Coordinates of C-alpha atoms and ligand atoms in Angstrom, one line a residue:
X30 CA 118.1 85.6 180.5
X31 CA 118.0 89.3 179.2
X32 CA 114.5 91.1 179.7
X33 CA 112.7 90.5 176.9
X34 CA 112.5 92.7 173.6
X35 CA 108.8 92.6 173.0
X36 CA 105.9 92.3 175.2
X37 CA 103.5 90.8 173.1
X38 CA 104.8 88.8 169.8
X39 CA 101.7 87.5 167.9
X40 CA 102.8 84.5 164.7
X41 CA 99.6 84.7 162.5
X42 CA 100.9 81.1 160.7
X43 CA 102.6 78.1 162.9
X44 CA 103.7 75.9 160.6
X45 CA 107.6 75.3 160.1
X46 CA 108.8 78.8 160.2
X47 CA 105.9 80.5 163.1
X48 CA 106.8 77.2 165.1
X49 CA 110.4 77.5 164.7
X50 CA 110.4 81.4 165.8
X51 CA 107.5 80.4 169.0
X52 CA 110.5 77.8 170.3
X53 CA 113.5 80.1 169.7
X54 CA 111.7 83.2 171.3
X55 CA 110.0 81.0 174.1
X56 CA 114.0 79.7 174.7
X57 CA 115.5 82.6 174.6
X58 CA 112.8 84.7 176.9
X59 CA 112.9 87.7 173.6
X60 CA 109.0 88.4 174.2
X61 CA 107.4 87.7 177.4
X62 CA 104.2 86.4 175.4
X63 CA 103.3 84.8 172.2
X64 CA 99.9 84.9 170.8
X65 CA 99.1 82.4 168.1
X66 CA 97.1 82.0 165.4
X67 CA 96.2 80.0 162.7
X68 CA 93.9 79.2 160.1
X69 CA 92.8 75.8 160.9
X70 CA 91.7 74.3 164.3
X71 CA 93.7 71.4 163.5
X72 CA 97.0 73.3 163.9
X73 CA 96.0 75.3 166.5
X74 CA 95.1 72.0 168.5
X75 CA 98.8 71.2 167.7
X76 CA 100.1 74.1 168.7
X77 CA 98.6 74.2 172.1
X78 CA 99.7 70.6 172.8
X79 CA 103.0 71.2 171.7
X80 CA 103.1 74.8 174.0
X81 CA 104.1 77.0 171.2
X82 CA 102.2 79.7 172.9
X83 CA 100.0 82.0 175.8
X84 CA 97.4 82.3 174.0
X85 CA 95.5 80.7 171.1
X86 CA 92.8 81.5 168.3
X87 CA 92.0 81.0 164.9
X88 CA 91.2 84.6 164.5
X89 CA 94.4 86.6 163.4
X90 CA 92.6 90.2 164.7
X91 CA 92.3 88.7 168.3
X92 CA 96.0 87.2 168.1
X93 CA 97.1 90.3 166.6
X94 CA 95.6 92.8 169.0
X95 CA 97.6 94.5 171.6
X96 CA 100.9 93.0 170.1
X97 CA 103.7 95.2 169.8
X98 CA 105.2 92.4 167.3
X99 CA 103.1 90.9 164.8
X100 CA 105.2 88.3 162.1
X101 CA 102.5 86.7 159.1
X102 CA 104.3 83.4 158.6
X103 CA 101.6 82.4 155.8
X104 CA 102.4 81.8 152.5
X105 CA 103.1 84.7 150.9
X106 CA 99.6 84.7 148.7
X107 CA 97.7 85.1 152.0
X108 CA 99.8 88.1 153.4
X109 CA 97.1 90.5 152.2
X110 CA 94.0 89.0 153.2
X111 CA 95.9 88.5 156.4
X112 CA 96.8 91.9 157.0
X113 CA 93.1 93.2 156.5
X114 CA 91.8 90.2 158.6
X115 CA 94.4 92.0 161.9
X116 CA 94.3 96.0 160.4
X117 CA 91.8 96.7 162.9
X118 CA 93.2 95.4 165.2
X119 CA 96.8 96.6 165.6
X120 CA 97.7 99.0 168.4
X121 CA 99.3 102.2 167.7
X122 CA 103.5 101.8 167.4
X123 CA 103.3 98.3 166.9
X124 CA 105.9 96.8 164.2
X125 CA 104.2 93.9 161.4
X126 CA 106.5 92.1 160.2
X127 CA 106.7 88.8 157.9
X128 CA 108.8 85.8 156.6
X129 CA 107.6 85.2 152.9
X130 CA 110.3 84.0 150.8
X131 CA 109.3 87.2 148.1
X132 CA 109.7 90.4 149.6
X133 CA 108.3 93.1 146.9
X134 CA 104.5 91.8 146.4
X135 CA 104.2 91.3 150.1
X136 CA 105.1 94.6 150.7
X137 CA 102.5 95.6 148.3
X138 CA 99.9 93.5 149.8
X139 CA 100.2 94.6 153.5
X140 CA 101.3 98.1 152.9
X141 CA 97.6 99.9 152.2
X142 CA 96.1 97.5 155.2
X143 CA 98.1 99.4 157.8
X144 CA 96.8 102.1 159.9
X145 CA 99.4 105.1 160.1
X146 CA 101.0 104.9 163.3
X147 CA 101.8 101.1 162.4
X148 CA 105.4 100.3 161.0
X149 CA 105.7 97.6 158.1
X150 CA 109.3 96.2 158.1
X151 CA 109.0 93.3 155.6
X152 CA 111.5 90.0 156.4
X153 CA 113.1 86.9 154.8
X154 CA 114.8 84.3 157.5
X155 CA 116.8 82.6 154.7
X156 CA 116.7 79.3 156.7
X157 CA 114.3 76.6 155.9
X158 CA 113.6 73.0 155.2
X159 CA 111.5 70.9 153.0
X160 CA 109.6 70.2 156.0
X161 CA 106.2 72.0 157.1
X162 CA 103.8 72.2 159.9
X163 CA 104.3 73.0 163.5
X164 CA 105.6 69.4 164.1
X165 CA 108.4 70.2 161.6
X166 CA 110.0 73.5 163.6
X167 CA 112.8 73.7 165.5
X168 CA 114.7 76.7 167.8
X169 CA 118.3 76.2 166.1
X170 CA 116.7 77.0 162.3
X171 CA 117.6 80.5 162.6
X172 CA 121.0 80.2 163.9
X173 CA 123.7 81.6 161.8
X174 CA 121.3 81.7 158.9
X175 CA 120.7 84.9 157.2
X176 CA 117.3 87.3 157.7
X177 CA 117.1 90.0 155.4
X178 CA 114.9 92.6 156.4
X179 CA 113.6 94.7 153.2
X180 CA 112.3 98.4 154.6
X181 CA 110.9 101.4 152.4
X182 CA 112.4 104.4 152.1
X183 CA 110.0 105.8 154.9
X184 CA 110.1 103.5 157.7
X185 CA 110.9 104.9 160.6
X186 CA 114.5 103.1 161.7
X187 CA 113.8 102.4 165.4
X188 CA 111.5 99.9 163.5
X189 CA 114.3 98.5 161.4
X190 CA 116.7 98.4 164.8
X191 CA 114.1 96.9 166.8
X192 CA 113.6 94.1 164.8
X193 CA 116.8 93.6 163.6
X194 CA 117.9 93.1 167.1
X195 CA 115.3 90.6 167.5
X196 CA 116.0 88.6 164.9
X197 CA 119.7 88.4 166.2
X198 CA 118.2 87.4 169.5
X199 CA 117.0 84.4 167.5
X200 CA 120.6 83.7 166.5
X201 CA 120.6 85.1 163.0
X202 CA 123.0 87.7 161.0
X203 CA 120.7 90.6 159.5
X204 CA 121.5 92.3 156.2
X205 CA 118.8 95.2 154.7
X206 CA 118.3 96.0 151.1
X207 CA 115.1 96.6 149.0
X208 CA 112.3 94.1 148.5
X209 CA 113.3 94.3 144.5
X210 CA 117.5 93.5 144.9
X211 CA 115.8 91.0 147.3
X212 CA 113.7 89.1 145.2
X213 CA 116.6 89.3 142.1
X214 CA 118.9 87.7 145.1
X215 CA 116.6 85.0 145.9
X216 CA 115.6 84.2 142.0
X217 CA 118.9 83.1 141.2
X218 CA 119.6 81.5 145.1
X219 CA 116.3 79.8 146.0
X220 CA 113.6 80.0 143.5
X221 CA 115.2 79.1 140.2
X222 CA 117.6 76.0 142.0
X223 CA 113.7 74.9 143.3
X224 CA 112.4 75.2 139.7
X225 CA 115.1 73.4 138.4
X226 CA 114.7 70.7 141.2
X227 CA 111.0 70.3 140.3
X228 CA 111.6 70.1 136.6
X229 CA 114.1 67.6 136.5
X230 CA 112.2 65.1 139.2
X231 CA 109.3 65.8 137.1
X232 CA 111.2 65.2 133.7
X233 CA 112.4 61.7 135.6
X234 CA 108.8 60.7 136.6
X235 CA 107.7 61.0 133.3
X236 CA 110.2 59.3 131.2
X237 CA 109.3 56.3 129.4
X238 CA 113.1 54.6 128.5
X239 CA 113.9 54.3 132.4
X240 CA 111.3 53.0 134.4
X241 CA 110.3 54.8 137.9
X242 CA 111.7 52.0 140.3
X243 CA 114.9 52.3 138.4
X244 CA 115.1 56.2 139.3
X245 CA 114.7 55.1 142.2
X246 CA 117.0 52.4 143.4
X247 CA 119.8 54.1 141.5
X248 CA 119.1 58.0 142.5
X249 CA 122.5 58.2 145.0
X250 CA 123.9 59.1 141.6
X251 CA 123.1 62.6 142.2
X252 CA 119.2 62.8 141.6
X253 CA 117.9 62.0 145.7
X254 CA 119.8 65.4 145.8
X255 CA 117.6 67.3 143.6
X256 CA 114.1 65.1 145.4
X257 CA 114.9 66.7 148.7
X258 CA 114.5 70.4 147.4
X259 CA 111.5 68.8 145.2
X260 CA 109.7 67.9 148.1
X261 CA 109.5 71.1 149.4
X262 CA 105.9 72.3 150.5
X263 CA 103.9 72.9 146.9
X264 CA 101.6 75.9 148.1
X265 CA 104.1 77.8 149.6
X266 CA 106.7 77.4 145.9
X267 CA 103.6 77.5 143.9
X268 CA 103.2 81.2 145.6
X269 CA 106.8 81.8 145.5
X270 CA 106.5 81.7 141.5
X271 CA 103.3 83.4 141.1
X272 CA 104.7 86.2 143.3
X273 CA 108.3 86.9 141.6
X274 CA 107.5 86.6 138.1
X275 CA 110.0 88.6 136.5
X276 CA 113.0 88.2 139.1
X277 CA 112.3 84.0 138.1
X278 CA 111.5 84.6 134.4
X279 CA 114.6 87.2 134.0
X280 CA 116.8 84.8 135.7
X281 CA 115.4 81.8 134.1
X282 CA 116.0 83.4 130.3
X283 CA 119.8 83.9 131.4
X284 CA 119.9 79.9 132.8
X285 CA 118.5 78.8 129.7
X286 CA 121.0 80.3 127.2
X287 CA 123.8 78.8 129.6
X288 CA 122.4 75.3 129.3
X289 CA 122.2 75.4 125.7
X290 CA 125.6 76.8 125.6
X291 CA 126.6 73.9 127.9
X292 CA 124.6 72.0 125.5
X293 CA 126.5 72.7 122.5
X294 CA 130.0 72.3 123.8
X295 CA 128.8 68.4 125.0
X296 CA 127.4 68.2 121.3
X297 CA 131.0 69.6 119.7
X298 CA 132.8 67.2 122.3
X299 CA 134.1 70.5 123.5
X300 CA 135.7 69.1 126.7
X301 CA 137.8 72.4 127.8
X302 CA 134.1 74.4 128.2
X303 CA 133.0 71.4 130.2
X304 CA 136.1 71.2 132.2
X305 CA 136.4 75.1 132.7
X306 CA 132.7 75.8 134.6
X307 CA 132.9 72.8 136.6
X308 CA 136.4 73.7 138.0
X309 CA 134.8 77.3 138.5
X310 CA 131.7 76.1 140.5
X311 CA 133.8 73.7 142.8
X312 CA 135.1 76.8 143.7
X313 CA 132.0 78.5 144.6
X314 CA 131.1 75.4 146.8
X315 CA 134.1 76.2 149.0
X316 CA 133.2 79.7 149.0
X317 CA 130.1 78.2 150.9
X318 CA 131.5 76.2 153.2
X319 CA 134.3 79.0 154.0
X320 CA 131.4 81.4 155.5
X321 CA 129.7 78.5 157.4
X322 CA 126.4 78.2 155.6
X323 CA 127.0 74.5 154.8
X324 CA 129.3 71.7 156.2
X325 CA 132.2 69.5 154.6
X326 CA 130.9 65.9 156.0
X327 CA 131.3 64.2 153.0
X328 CA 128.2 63.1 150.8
X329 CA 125.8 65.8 152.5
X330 CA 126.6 64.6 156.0
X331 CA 124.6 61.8 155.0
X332 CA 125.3 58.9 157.3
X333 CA 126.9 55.8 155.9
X334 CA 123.7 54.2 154.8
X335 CA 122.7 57.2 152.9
X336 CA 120.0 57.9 154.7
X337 CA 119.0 61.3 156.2
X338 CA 120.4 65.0 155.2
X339 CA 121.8 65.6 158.5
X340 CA 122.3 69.4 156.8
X341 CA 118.6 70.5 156.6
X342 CA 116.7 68.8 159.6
X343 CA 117.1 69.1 163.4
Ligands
NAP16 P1 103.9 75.8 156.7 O1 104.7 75.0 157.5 O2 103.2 75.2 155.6 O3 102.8 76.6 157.6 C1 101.9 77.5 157.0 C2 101.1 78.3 158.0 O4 100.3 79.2 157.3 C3 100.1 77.4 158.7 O5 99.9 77.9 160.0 C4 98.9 77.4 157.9 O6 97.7 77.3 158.6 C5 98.9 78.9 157.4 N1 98.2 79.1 156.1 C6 98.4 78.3 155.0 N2 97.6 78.9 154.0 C7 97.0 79.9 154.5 C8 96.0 80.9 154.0 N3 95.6 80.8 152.7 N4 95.6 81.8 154.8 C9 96.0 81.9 156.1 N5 96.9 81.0 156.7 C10 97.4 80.1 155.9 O7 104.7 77.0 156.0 P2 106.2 77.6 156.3 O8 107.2 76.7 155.7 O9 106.3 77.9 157.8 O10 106.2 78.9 155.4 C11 105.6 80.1 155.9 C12 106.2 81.3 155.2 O11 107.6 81.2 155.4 C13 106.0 81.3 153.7 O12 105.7 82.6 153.3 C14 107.4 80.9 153.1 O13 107.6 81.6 151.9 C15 108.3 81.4 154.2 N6 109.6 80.7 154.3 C16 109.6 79.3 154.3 C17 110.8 78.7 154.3 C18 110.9 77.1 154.3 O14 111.9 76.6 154.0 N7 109.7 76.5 154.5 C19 112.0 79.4 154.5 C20 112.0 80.8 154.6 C21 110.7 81.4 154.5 P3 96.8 75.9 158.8 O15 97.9 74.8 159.0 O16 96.0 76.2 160.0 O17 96.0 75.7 157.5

């Protein structure tokens, strides 16, 4: 085992992400302690019984304090009352860091808590599953995933090295760009597919021609593989929206003009549009496979009772 990177790593959140990092870190030897800390006394009682951790509070200052490593792994609408709950806290040199799924308004929230001799080097581990809680974590989530680490212009790039190196300790490829390219990248990967995922399982639960249990029993149709991303946690996508407005609403405005488009050419039996974009986006599914970030098993790698997404879980 290599000496490790950090000496003190404190998770402020240890729910599927925190939880995920504590047993790839612990694995792996990359800090020689981890401070935890959560909201609740629930988790933290979980946490400790599943030895996530050294140490253990529900105060994020006393987690936080004398860490040269600090990660929020809330949802991204508590990163600023988080980072004034641990600004006092933070010793000199030390690098806070995140995982929220938006990467410019968490910026803006932690930025003005930090003390100057503190660096803020924003993240996104694009690696996830529509599971949460520390239960729900796992050491492998991060391996060959993507983290994309979002800097300003001013941080200092022994920062930026340090933690991209320890994110590659925890089997990830690292790419850097700005928390705004960020947040248009993720509107059109992540948070618009999720929209789209709770609008149509929504649209089917409401529907009055087709009854629920009829949804249901016939959903291997396609529809159980829209439910899995619409089961997805609802604070943490209901802060995901709130928090990339225009990146969602810009990106949403372009899908919508394509789906009436697609709309007219079913309407004017227009079978060569049809047969065009769905020869095209077969094509972008083998792109996907090709660099490794899904598999081929057929139907989803679901087994041959259809039962679990072999793709997203442990
Ligand atoms: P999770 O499993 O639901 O865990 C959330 C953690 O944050 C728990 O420790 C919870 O504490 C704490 N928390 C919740 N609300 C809080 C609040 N208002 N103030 C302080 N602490 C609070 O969530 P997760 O899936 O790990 O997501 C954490 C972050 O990772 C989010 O920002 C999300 O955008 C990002 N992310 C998620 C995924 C994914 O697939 N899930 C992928 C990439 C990035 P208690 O349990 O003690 O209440």
């Amino acid at each position: 085992m290599a000496e490790p990177q950090f000496e003190r790593l404190a998770l402020i959140g240890i729910g599927l992400i925190g939880s995920s990092l504590a047993r790839a870190v612990r694995r792996d030897g990359i800090a020689r302690e981890i401070a935890i800390a959560t909201r609740s006394q629930a988790t933290l009682d979980r946490a400790r019984e599943l030895g996530l951790g050294d140490f253990y509070s529900t105060d994020p200052a006393e987690a936080a304090s004398n860490a040269d490593l600090v990660i929020l792994c809330v949802p991204v609408g508590a990163c600023g009352a988080v980072a004034e709950q641990i600004s006092g806290s933070l010793k000199p040199g030390a690098i806070v860091s995140d995982v929220g799924s938006v990467k410019g308004s968490v910026v803006r929230q932690i930025a003005p808590h930090l003390p100057q001799g503190v660096h803020l080097v924003a993240a996104h581990p694009v690696a996830g599953t529509e599971y949460s809680g520390p239960d729900s974590g796992f050491a492998t989530l991060f391996q060959g995933r993507w983290c994309i680490l979002t800097p300003q212009a001013d941080t200092v790039p022994d920062a930026v090295a340090r933690l991209r190196a320890f994110w590659e300790a925890c089997g990830s490829n690292v790419e850097v760009m700005t928390p705004e390219h960020h947040d248009l990248v993720l509107a059109i990967t992540s948070h618009v597919p999720h929209l789209i995922a709770y609008n149509i399982v929504g649209t089917a639960d409401d529907l009055e021609s087709v009854t629920q249990s009829e949804v249901i029993k016939f959903s291997a149709g396609g529809f159980r593989d829209f439910t899995r991303i619409a089961a997805s946690d609802p604070t943490m996508w209901r802060d995901v929206f709130l928090h990339n407005k225009d990146a969602v609403l810009e990106t949403l405005g372009r899908f919508s003009e394509d789906l009436s488009a697609l709309q007219r050419a079913i309407r004017w039996g227009e079978g060569d549009t049809l047969f065009e974009l769905f020869t095209r986006t077969r094509a972008i599914r083998r792109s996907i496979i090709d660099m490794g970030q899904e598999t081929t098993s057929a139907n989803f790698g679901r087994d041959a009772q259809g039962g679990e997404d072999s793709g997203s879980k442990r």
